[in-house]
């Protein structure tokens, strides 16, 4: 089981811009926008290179707006949340263990970029990226999406909050990242909970 979540804001929607892309080309679990559209996409490709999950929620994003995105995976299937609302599901019960590859654990980069022209690195901002070793519920996601975590919370396997000016992991696992290309850390203000739009679209 696993849950990946964080705050994401696209400046614009380039070709397959990723929030995260963990694994390698055709052996990976990813979230990003679909093609060049403001559509949210989740994909999981297993260790055999077979695409086991492809969820696309059309035209649900807007450039320049913060969104809280979460994907919970495991024995209860795939559940994709936007701003705490369940927007898409899939019955597949696999997770990172199905990928069996941790070659490239990217935030903001597409694992297909090195093998195909046209894919674009993410342009925008992200914050509070978390990886859990459990499939968190919608209630748990909503309860903690605005909370600043310390890194010691039960089930938390990775936390990149960028608060100290680095891409270091704040959990004891110390899965530290590196800033590459044009990536830099800047001050930003997340939306007020009362101003967060609540999507109503669900795609199965």
Short mmCIF file of C-alpha atoms in Angstrom, two decimals:
data_model
loop_
_atom_site.label_atom_id
_atom_site.label_comp_id
_atom_site.label_asym_id
_atom_site.label_seq_id
_atom_site.Cartn_x
_atom_site.Cartn_y
_atom_site.Cartn_z
CA UNK A 1 0.00 0.00 0.00
CA UNK A 2 1.04 3.61 -0.49
CA UNK A 3 -0.34 7.12 -0.61
CA UNK A 4 1.38 10.00 -2.39
CA UNK A 5 0.04 13.49 -1.81
CA UNK A 6 1.02 17.14 -2.02
CA UNK A 7 0.11 20.66 -3.07
CA UNK A 8 0.58 21.43 -6.76
CA UNK A 9 0.10 24.52 -8.93
CA UNK A 10 0.67 24.44 -12.69
CA UNK A 11 1.75 27.70 -14.34
CA UNK A 12 0.52 26.22 -17.61
CA UNK A 13 -0.14 22.75 -19.01
CA UNK A 14 2.75 21.51 -21.10
CA UNK A 15 3.00 18.05 -22.63
CA UNK A 16 2.61 15.40 -19.88
CA UNK A 17 3.93 17.56 -17.03
CA UNK A 18 4.29 15.45 -13.90
CA UNK A 19 3.60 16.11 -10.25
CA UNK A 20 5.53 12.91 -9.51
CA UNK A 21 6.89 10.03 -11.58
CA UNK A 22 8.44 7.18 -9.53
CA UNK A 23 10.27 4.34 -11.29
CA UNK A 24 11.42 4.47 -14.91
CA UNK A 25 9.86 4.58 -18.36
CA UNK A 26 7.05 1.95 -18.58
CA UNK A 27 7.77 0.74 -15.01
CA UNK A 28 6.37 3.54 -12.91
CA UNK A 29 3.59 5.18 -10.92
CA UNK A 30 2.78 8.75 -11.94
CA UNK A 31 0.44 11.73 -11.60
CA UNK A 32 0.40 14.69 -13.96
CA UNK A 33 -1.67 16.52 -16.51
CA UNK A 34 -2.74 14.58 -19.60
CA UNK A 35 -1.19 15.64 -22.91
CA UNK A 36 -1.33 19.46 -22.91
CA UNK A 37 -4.79 19.61 -21.34
CA UNK A 38 -5.86 20.66 -17.82
CA UNK A 39 -6.87 17.05 -17.14
CA UNK A 40 -5.54 15.08 -14.17
CA UNK A 41 -3.98 11.72 -15.01
CA UNK A 42 -2.85 8.78 -12.87
CA UNK A 43 -0.94 5.86 -14.39
CA UNK A 44 0.66 2.69 -13.04
CA UNK A 45 2.92 0.51 -15.18
CA UNK A 46 4.01 -2.80 -13.61
CA UNK A 47 7.32 -4.65 -13.65
CA UNK A 48 6.41 -6.32 -16.98
CA UNK A 49 5.95 -2.95 -18.64
CA UNK A 50 2.17 -3.36 -18.80
CA UNK A 51 -0.02 -0.35 -18.07
CA UNK A 52 -2.32 -1.58 -15.31
CA UNK A 53 -4.04 1.72 -14.46
CA UNK A 54 -4.86 4.75 -16.60
CA UNK A 55 -7.21 7.26 -15.01
CA UNK A 56 -7.95 10.61 -16.65
CA UNK A 57 -10.32 13.17 -15.14
CA UNK A 58 -10.91 15.66 -17.98
CA UNK A 59 -10.51 19.41 -17.70
CA UNK A 60 -10.63 19.54 -13.91
CA UNK A 61 -7.57 21.77 -13.35
CA UNK A 62 -6.88 25.47 -13.87
CA UNK A 63 -3.47 27.03 -14.34
CA UNK A 64 -2.37 29.32 -11.53
CA UNK A 65 -4.48 27.57 -8.86
CA UNK A 66 -3.21 25.48 -5.96
CA UNK A 67 -4.60 21.93 -5.71
CA UNK A 68 -4.13 19.23 -3.12
CA UNK A 69 -3.63 15.97 -5.01
CA UNK A 70 -3.52 12.52 -3.40
CA UNK A 71 -3.37 8.99 -4.79
CA UNK A 72 -4.01 6.05 -2.47
CA UNK A 73 -3.08 2.59 -3.76
CA UNK A 74 -3.23 -0.97 -2.42
CA UNK A 75 -5.65 -3.75 -1.52
CA UNK A 76 -8.67 -1.42 -1.68
CA UNK A 77 -7.82 -0.32 -5.22
CA UNK A 78 -6.68 3.03 -6.57
CA UNK A 79 -8.35 6.17 -5.27
CA UNK A 80 -7.52 9.60 -6.68
CA UNK A 81 -8.43 12.69 -4.65
CA UNK A 82 -8.45 16.37 -5.56
CA UNK A 83 -8.79 18.88 -2.71
CA UNK A 84 -9.91 16.02 -0.50
CA UNK A 85 -12.69 14.87 -2.87
CA UNK A 86 -12.63 11.42 -4.46
CA UNK A 87 -12.62 12.02 -8.22
CA UNK A 88 -11.56 8.67 -9.73
CA UNK A 89 -11.17 5.00 -8.78
CA UNK A 90 -9.78 1.80 -10.24
CA UNK A 91 -10.02 -1.76 -8.90
CA UNK A 92 -6.31 -2.58 -9.41
CA UNK A 93 -4.78 -3.56 -6.05
CA UNK A 94 -1.12 -3.00 -6.86
CA UNK A 95 1.14 -0.18 -5.70
CA UNK A 96 4.88 0.56 -5.71
CA UNK A 97 5.59 -3.14 -5.20
CA UNK A 98 4.05 -3.83 -8.63
CA UNK A 99 6.52 -1.46 -10.29
CA UNK A 100 9.57 -3.17 -8.73
CA UNK A 101 11.80 -0.29 -9.77
CA UNK A 102 13.06 2.80 -7.97
CA UNK A 103 15.55 4.03 -10.53
CA UNK A 104 14.16 7.55 -10.95
CA UNK A 105 11.95 9.02 -8.25
CA UNK A 106 11.08 12.34 -9.81
CA UNK A 107 9.11 15.33 -8.64
CA UNK A 108 8.31 17.50 -11.64
CA UNK A 109 9.98 15.37 -14.31
CA UNK A 110 8.65 12.75 -16.72
CA UNK A 111 10.41 9.36 -16.85
CA UNK A 112 9.72 9.30 -20.60
CA UNK A 113 11.67 12.54 -21.14
CA UNK A 114 14.94 10.80 -21.90
CA UNK A 115 13.36 8.41 -24.38
CA UNK A 116 10.93 10.59 -26.31
CA UNK A 117 10.79 14.13 -27.59
CA UNK A 118 8.02 16.47 -26.59
CA UNK A 119 7.64 15.72 -22.87
CA UNK A 120 8.04 18.76 -20.65
CA UNK A 121 9.33 19.23 -17.13
CA UNK A 122 6.79 20.60 -14.71
CA UNK A 123 6.47 24.40 -14.64
CA UNK A 124 4.77 25.67 -11.52
CA UNK A 125 5.08 25.08 -7.79
CA UNK A 126 4.64 22.24 -5.33
CA UNK A 127 4.78 21.91 -1.56
CA UNK A 128 4.26 19.45 1.27
CA UNK A 129 4.95 16.29 -0.76
CA UNK A 130 4.30 13.19 1.34
CA UNK A 131 4.64 9.45 0.78
CA UNK A 132 2.91 7.08 3.20
CA UNK A 133 3.33 3.31 3.46
CA UNK A 134 -0.44 2.90 3.94
CA UNK A 135 -3.49 3.67 1.81
CA UNK A 136 -4.90 6.69 3.58
CA UNK A 137 -8.62 7.34 3.63
CA UNK A 138 -10.34 10.43 2.30
CA UNK A 139 -11.07 11.49 5.87
CA UNK A 140 -7.42 11.21 6.86
CA UNK A 141 -6.33 13.16 3.79
CA UNK A 142 -8.80 15.98 4.49
CA UNK A 143 -7.90 16.09 8.16
CA UNK A 144 -4.18 16.62 7.58
CA UNK A 145 -3.84 18.34 4.20
CA UNK A 146 -3.37 21.77 5.81
CA UNK A 147 -1.21 20.54 8.71
CA UNK A 148 2.55 20.96 8.81
CA UNK A 149 4.05 17.58 9.65
CA UNK A 150 7.18 16.92 11.71
CA UNK A 151 8.30 13.81 9.82
CA UNK A 152 7.76 11.40 12.71
CA UNK A 153 4.09 10.61 12.05
CA UNK A 154 3.18 6.88 11.96
CA UNK A 155 3.16 5.50 8.42
CA UNK A 156 4.96 8.50 6.92
CA UNK A 157 7.77 7.24 4.67
CA UNK A 158 8.82 10.51 3.01
CA UNK A 159 8.22 14.23 3.54
CA UNK A 160 9.58 17.00 1.34
CA UNK A 161 8.33 20.34 2.67
CA UNK A 162 11.24 22.47 1.36
CA UNK A 163 11.07 24.58 4.55
CA UNK A 164 14.83 24.66 5.13
CA UNK A 165 15.69 25.71 1.59
CA UNK A 166 16.56 22.17 0.44
CA UNK A 167 14.81 19.14 -1.06
CA UNK A 168 15.73 16.99 1.94
CA UNK A 169 13.39 14.36 3.33
CA UNK A 170 12.24 15.32 6.84
CA UNK A 171 11.54 11.70 7.89
CA UNK A 172 14.09 9.37 9.52
CA UNK A 173 14.37 7.58 6.16
CA UNK A 174 16.34 10.56 4.81
CA UNK A 175 15.38 10.04 1.17
CA UNK A 176 16.95 13.36 0.29
CA UNK A 177 16.28 14.93 -3.09
CA UNK A 178 18.33 17.25 -5.25
CA UNK A 179 17.26 20.40 -7.06
CA UNK A 180 17.95 19.93 -10.77
CA UNK A 181 17.62 22.15 -13.84
CA UNK A 182 15.64 25.29 -13.08
CA UNK A 183 14.16 23.99 -9.81
CA UNK A 184 14.42 26.46 -6.93
CA UNK A 185 12.77 27.06 -3.59
CA UNK A 186 10.67 30.20 -3.12
CA UNK A 187 8.22 31.50 -0.54
CA UNK A 188 4.57 30.79 -1.32
CA UNK A 189 1.17 30.98 0.36
CA UNK A 190 -1.22 28.05 0.18
CA UNK A 191 -4.95 28.71 -0.19
CA UNK A 192 -7.20 29.22 2.80
CA UNK A 193 -9.26 26.08 3.55
CA UNK A 194 -12.50 28.01 3.05
CA UNK A 195 -11.40 29.15 -0.41
CA UNK A 196 -10.47 25.70 -1.68
CA UNK A 197 -12.79 24.66 -4.56
CA UNK A 198 -14.51 21.29 -4.11
CA UNK A 199 -14.67 19.26 -7.33
CA UNK A 200 -17.69 17.06 -7.94
CA UNK A 201 -16.49 14.94 -10.86
CA UNK A 202 -15.86 11.23 -10.37
CA UNK A 203 -14.59 8.89 -13.09
CA UNK A 204 -14.39 5.13 -12.52
#
